[in-house]
XYZ file of C-alpha atoms in Angstrom:
70
model
C 0.759 6.263 -2.606
C -1.360 4.683 -5.307
C -2.806 6.401 -8.353
C -6.268 6.433 -6.735
C -4.941 8.301 -3.680
C -4.927 5.403 -1.206
C -1.755 4.856 0.798
C -0.256 1.532 1.747
C 2.869 -0.468 2.400
C 4.462 -2.820 -0.126
C 4.045 -6.155 1.606
C 5.351 -8.606 -0.990
C 7.094 -8.532 -4.358
C 7.690 -11.186 -6.977
C 10.605 -11.273 -9.395
C 8.179 -11.662 -12.291
C 6.066 -8.661 -11.206
C 8.542 -6.361 -9.415
C 6.574 -3.235 -10.345
C 3.221 -4.825 -9.463
C 3.647 -5.871 -5.800
C 1.126 -6.748 -3.130
C 0.275 -3.650 -1.102
C -1.372 -3.478 2.307
C -3.587 -0.411 2.258
C -3.785 1.579 5.506
C -5.171 4.987 4.446
C -8.079 5.782 2.131
C -7.964 8.381 -0.644
C -8.820 11.144 1.869
C -5.970 10.176 4.213
C -8.238 8.514 6.784
C -6.991 5.404 8.552
C -8.716 2.191 7.399
C -8.647 -1.460 8.399
C -5.622 -2.974 6.597
C -6.543 -4.462 3.234
C -4.070 -6.289 1.008
C -4.396 -5.876 -2.729
C -2.306 -7.356 -5.520
C -1.346 -4.760 -8.106
C -0.677 -7.568 -10.602
C -4.455 -8.134 -10.521
C -5.386 -4.420 -10.513
C -4.196 -3.079 -13.892
C -5.872 0.313 -13.395
C -3.786 1.028 -10.272
C -0.118 1.944 -10.053
C 2.297 3.209 -7.445
C 2.456 6.948 -7.925
C 4.984 8.032 -5.318
C 6.735 6.872 -2.177
C 6.145 8.479 1.210
C 8.455 8.254 4.216
C 6.637 6.293 6.954
C 7.695 8.826 9.592
C 5.669 11.557 7.868
C 2.569 9.405 8.326
C 3.408 8.443 11.902
C 3.546 4.730 11.138
C 5.972 1.851 11.627
C 5.731 -0.434 8.559
C 6.969 -3.521 10.449
C 4.305 -3.033 13.116
C 1.616 -2.370 10.504
C 2.466 -5.637 8.750
C 2.808 -7.513 12.075
C 6.471 -8.264 11.451
C 8.993 -8.596 14.216
C 11.416 -5.674 14.188
């Protein structure tokens, strides 16, 4: 969960920016499902990861959301 309330899945990290990964957003700040949108936290200094949420509690499969083979 990001500091602005949106929820996403970490989709890519870089050794030089481990705490500023790319995140694929899947829920808006009100918890409503949205079209996936990837943002790069390295380019969004006002945003940070606030907390982690178990995917099961949201009813999602991260691999499926990111179109990865399981």
